[in-house]
Amino acid sequence: MARVIRRAMVAANWKMNGSKALVARFAKALGEASLPESVDVIVMPPVVLLPELVAGLVDSGAGAGAQDLHAQPSGAYTGEIAGGMLSEAGARWVLTGHSERRQYNAESNDEVATKFAAALRADLTPVLCVGETLEERDAGREEEVVTRQIRDVLNIVDVQDLGKGVLAYEPVWAIGTGRTASPDQAQAMHAHIRAVVAEADESVGQCMRILYGGSVKPDNALALFEQDDIDGGLIGGAGLEIESFLSIVGAAGASGAAKAK
Ligand code: PEP
């Protein structure tokens, strides 16, 4: 298969942080910045801030996403939000299976898969998060765990549909810890993930974007994004500071330009 150039992407996951003031700061700065055209730039705030963010980003070239959705389109699910509601609020992207939801909300691989499918039905692009815990890595089981997380989704979601989304490799031990996977560690897992998808469909595997997440900062972003199979980042802490976020977006632009040569 001919060499595939994948579009870079950087998404800020605000988790349960942020305010209208932070939305205003991001909207202003993203509107004024010249964002690299080769990068999808996304901000994922708590859902109540979505309408304000969507309005603020209108002319910026950046997009808005959500952090979770319910698997059903509507119904008696108190406190939950359906994909169609997120779409209506202007979100275009949604995370599925973030490790904090797997950990604190006991989301299984099957539930994550049904949410992935629900996101597609609601015209959202799902970002499927996978990654092993420290215990699993120390036991040498990281590839087995991540493979299972992907194959369980492929039991429910057709590989062509998987390819309509994005993958994010986020080693749990690197999230919010300041401990990043080295570029070599991350590249090795990204290549493995691509091979798992390619086994189901070669073209989807080659075209699928795979983001790295876990303590990405301005000073380590470029070394990670330069890796062949790393197509950008999912950013937590550094995605709450506009200067850091813009610098990481710049790194994605620079690595994309280098890969295109
Ligand atoms: C995340 O929560 O998706 C994440 C990558 O967080 P951090 O960048 O803070 O490690």
XYZ file of C-alpha atoms and ligand atoms in Angstrom:
271
model
C 0.000 0.000 0.000
C 1.264 3.514 -0.864
C 2.502 5.668 2.000
C -0.418 7.302 3.792
C -0.219 10.840 5.187
C -2.621 11.171 8.097
C -3.972 14.524 9.210
C -2.714 15.524 12.651
C -5.060 16.241 15.525
C -4.701 17.778 18.974
C -7.597 17.686 21.447
C -7.773 19.255 24.896
C -9.756 17.216 27.405
C -10.717 19.653 30.170
C -12.217 16.864 32.308
C -14.217 18.428 35.198
C -12.351 21.726 34.958
C -12.986 25.065 33.310
C -15.379 27.976 33.482
C -17.011 30.513 31.206
C -13.949 32.709 31.761
C -11.644 29.934 30.491
C -13.896 29.398 27.470
C -13.648 33.115 26.679
C -9.845 33.011 27.001
C -9.536 30.010 24.692
C -12.009 31.390 22.151
C -10.155 34.694 21.942
C -6.695 33.132 21.701
C -7.708 30.433 19.217
C -9.482 33.060 17.108
C -6.376 35.255 17.028
C -3.835 32.479 16.517
C -2.937 31.262 13.056
C -3.614 27.578 13.623
C -1.760 25.172 11.326
C -4.138 24.168 8.539
C -2.876 20.607 8.684
C -4.080 20.027 12.261
C -7.565 19.378 13.658
C -7.690 21.429 16.869
C -10.415 20.414 19.321
C -11.446 21.541 22.799
C -13.552 19.210 24.944
C -14.999 21.102 27.911
C -17.561 19.949 30.496
C -20.818 19.649 28.612
C -22.519 22.728 30.149
C -19.790 24.906 28.609
C -20.241 23.474 25.102
C -22.743 26.022 23.687
C -20.592 28.947 24.868
C -17.437 27.332 23.444
C -19.088 26.482 20.125
C -20.262 30.099 19.747
C -16.811 31.410 20.696
C -14.957 29.201 18.215
C -17.112 30.004 15.174
C -14.407 31.777 13.136
C -11.382 30.158 14.732
C -10.846 26.962 12.761
C -10.968 24.983 16.008
C -13.800 22.622 16.919
C -15.606 21.473 20.034
C -16.107 18.004 21.460
C -17.543 16.247 24.486
C -16.003 13.829 26.963
C -18.678 11.133 27.057
C -22.153 10.220 25.796
C -24.840 7.704 26.695
C -25.251 4.648 24.493
C -29.017 5.223 24.041
C -30.485 8.048 21.944
C -33.038 9.057 24.623
C -34.949 7.626 27.573
C -35.167 7.352 31.339
C -31.461 7.750 32.123
C -31.348 10.509 34.714
C -28.293 12.709 34.457
C -27.110 11.281 31.153
C -26.549 13.033 27.803
C -27.280 11.466 24.404
C -25.089 11.857 21.346
C -27.824 13.692 19.431
C -27.941 16.305 22.190
C -24.195 16.835 21.930
C -24.479 17.207 18.162
C -27.295 19.699 18.579
C -25.133 21.671 21.004
C -22.448 21.900 18.302
C -20.037 19.157 19.364
C -18.424 17.284 16.477
C -16.235 14.907 18.490
C -16.654 12.798 21.593
C -14.336 10.710 23.753
C -15.295 7.110 24.415
C -13.653 4.875 26.972
C -11.408 7.424 28.669
C -9.553 5.554 31.412
C -11.128 7.734 34.111
C -14.562 6.573 32.966
C -13.381 2.966 32.785
C -12.010 3.346 36.327
C -14.620 5.504 38.127
C -17.714 4.513 36.160
C -16.777 0.890 35.597
C -17.205 1.190 31.825
C -16.535 -2.160 30.172
C -15.092 -2.652 26.681
C -18.596 -3.629 25.489
C -20.162 -0.463 26.876
C -17.412 1.594 25.304
C -18.124 -0.139 21.979
C -21.861 0.636 22.155
C -21.046 4.257 22.949
C -18.667 4.376 19.955
C -21.475 3.117 17.699
C -23.949 5.576 19.269
C -21.568 8.454 18.585
C -21.403 7.568 14.884
C -25.209 7.377 14.700
C -25.329 10.890 16.184
C -22.917 12.262 13.563
C -20.120 12.635 16.083
C -16.552 11.462 15.506
C -15.688 9.169 18.409
C -12.197 9.116 19.886
C -11.688 5.650 21.357
C -9.253 5.721 24.289
C -7.237 2.623 25.147
C -4.309 2.011 27.468
C -2.868 -0.210 30.136
C -2.343 0.377 33.869
C 1.112 0.395 35.440
C 0.442 -3.001 36.971
C -0.399 -4.402 33.535
C 2.746 -2.879 31.981
C 4.939 -4.141 34.809
C 3.515 -7.587 34.177
C 4.420 -7.263 30.477
C 0.736 -7.391 29.516
C 0.385 -3.955 27.867
C -0.059 -5.235 24.298
C -2.481 -7.943 25.367
C -4.652 -5.427 27.305
C -4.753 -2.846 24.512
C -5.388 -5.524 21.870
C -8.381 -6.786 23.898
C -9.746 -3.242 24.285
C -9.687 -2.809 20.501
C -10.891 -6.294 19.545
C -13.832 -6.052 21.968
C -14.915 -2.905 20.151
C -14.456 -4.699 16.813
C -16.854 -7.407 18.041
C -19.604 -4.787 18.080
C -18.410 -2.149 15.611
C -17.510 -3.027 12.021
C -13.881 -2.186 11.156
C -15.019 0.319 8.500
C -17.008 2.089 11.223
C -14.043 1.958 13.582
C -12.136 3.778 10.845
C -14.638 6.651 10.959
C -13.316 7.454 14.434
C -9.928 8.124 15.959
C -7.911 6.052 18.448
C -6.045 7.459 21.431
C -3.377 5.453 23.243
C -3.269 6.698 26.808
C -1.190 4.613 29.203
C -3.028 5.026 32.507
C 0.269 5.420 34.375
C 1.091 8.503 32.289
C -2.217 10.352 32.713
C -1.951 13.335 35.027
C 1.223 11.908 36.581
C 3.862 13.954 34.784
C 5.352 10.618 33.717
C 5.196 10.424 29.911
C 5.784 7.322 27.840
C 9.087 7.777 26.037
C 8.764 8.421 22.293
C 10.071 4.873 21.684
C 7.595 3.286 24.125
C 4.720 5.244 22.639
C 5.762 4.515 19.031
C 6.035 0.794 19.773
C 2.493 0.672 21.136
C 1.090 2.857 18.333
C 2.645 0.520 15.745
C 1.105 -2.423 17.584
C -2.333 -0.743 17.650
C -2.092 0.020 13.937
C -1.205 -3.620 13.267
C -4.225 -4.819 15.285
C -6.544 -2.630 13.209
C -4.715 -3.499 9.963
C -5.248 -7.173 10.682
C -8.992 -6.472 10.435
C -8.557 -4.178 7.422
C -5.195 -3.073 6.015
C -6.428 0.223 4.620
C -8.320 1.226 7.783
C -5.227 0.351 9.826
C -2.988 2.577 7.689
C -5.440 5.500 7.572
C -6.593 5.432 11.209
C -5.346 8.330 13.281
C -3.823 7.291 16.602
C -3.254 10.028 19.182
C -0.962 9.745 22.170
C -2.170 10.986 25.575
C -0.462 11.077 28.939
C 1.364 14.113 30.333
C 2.010 15.667 26.910
C 3.589 19.098 27.471
C 5.143 21.721 25.203
C 8.613 20.326 25.894
C 7.899 16.693 24.968
C 5.177 17.061 22.312
C 7.389 17.306 19.226
C 9.500 14.240 20.078
C 6.291 12.222 20.491
C 4.463 13.589 17.445
C 7.504 13.029 15.198
C 7.115 9.279 15.634
C 5.802 7.534 12.514
C 2.608 6.163 14.042
C 1.734 9.061 16.367
C -0.736 11.412 14.704
C -1.188 13.990 17.435
C -2.216 14.169 21.055
C -5.007 14.033 23.580
C -4.047 16.606 26.170
C -5.288 16.880 29.755
C -3.477 19.267 32.132
C -1.617 21.227 29.437
C -4.916 21.657 27.580
C -6.172 23.946 30.350
C -3.497 26.558 29.644
C -3.871 28.289 26.328
C -0.156 29.022 25.845
C 0.791 25.379 26.443
C -2.047 24.152 24.256
C -1.064 26.429 21.357
C 2.526 25.340 21.658
C 1.465 21.659 21.482
C -0.725 22.446 18.450
C 2.339 24.083 16.861
C 4.362 20.917 17.502
C 1.686 18.864 15.727
C 1.840 21.254 12.765
C 5.642 21.018 12.608
C 5.690 17.212 12.867
C 2.976 16.937 10.196
C 4.974 19.140 7.828
C 8.098 17.014 8.395
C 6.221 13.749 7.780
C 4.706 15.070 4.542
C 8.226 15.477 3.038
C -6.086 12.760 29.592
O -6.740 12.792 30.595
O -6.612 12.367 28.541
C -4.672 13.163 29.675
C -3.889 12.786 28.696
O -4.276 13.893 30.764
P -2.811 14.535 31.038
O -2.354 15.177 29.761
O -3.021 15.524 32.138
O -1.921 13.416 31.433
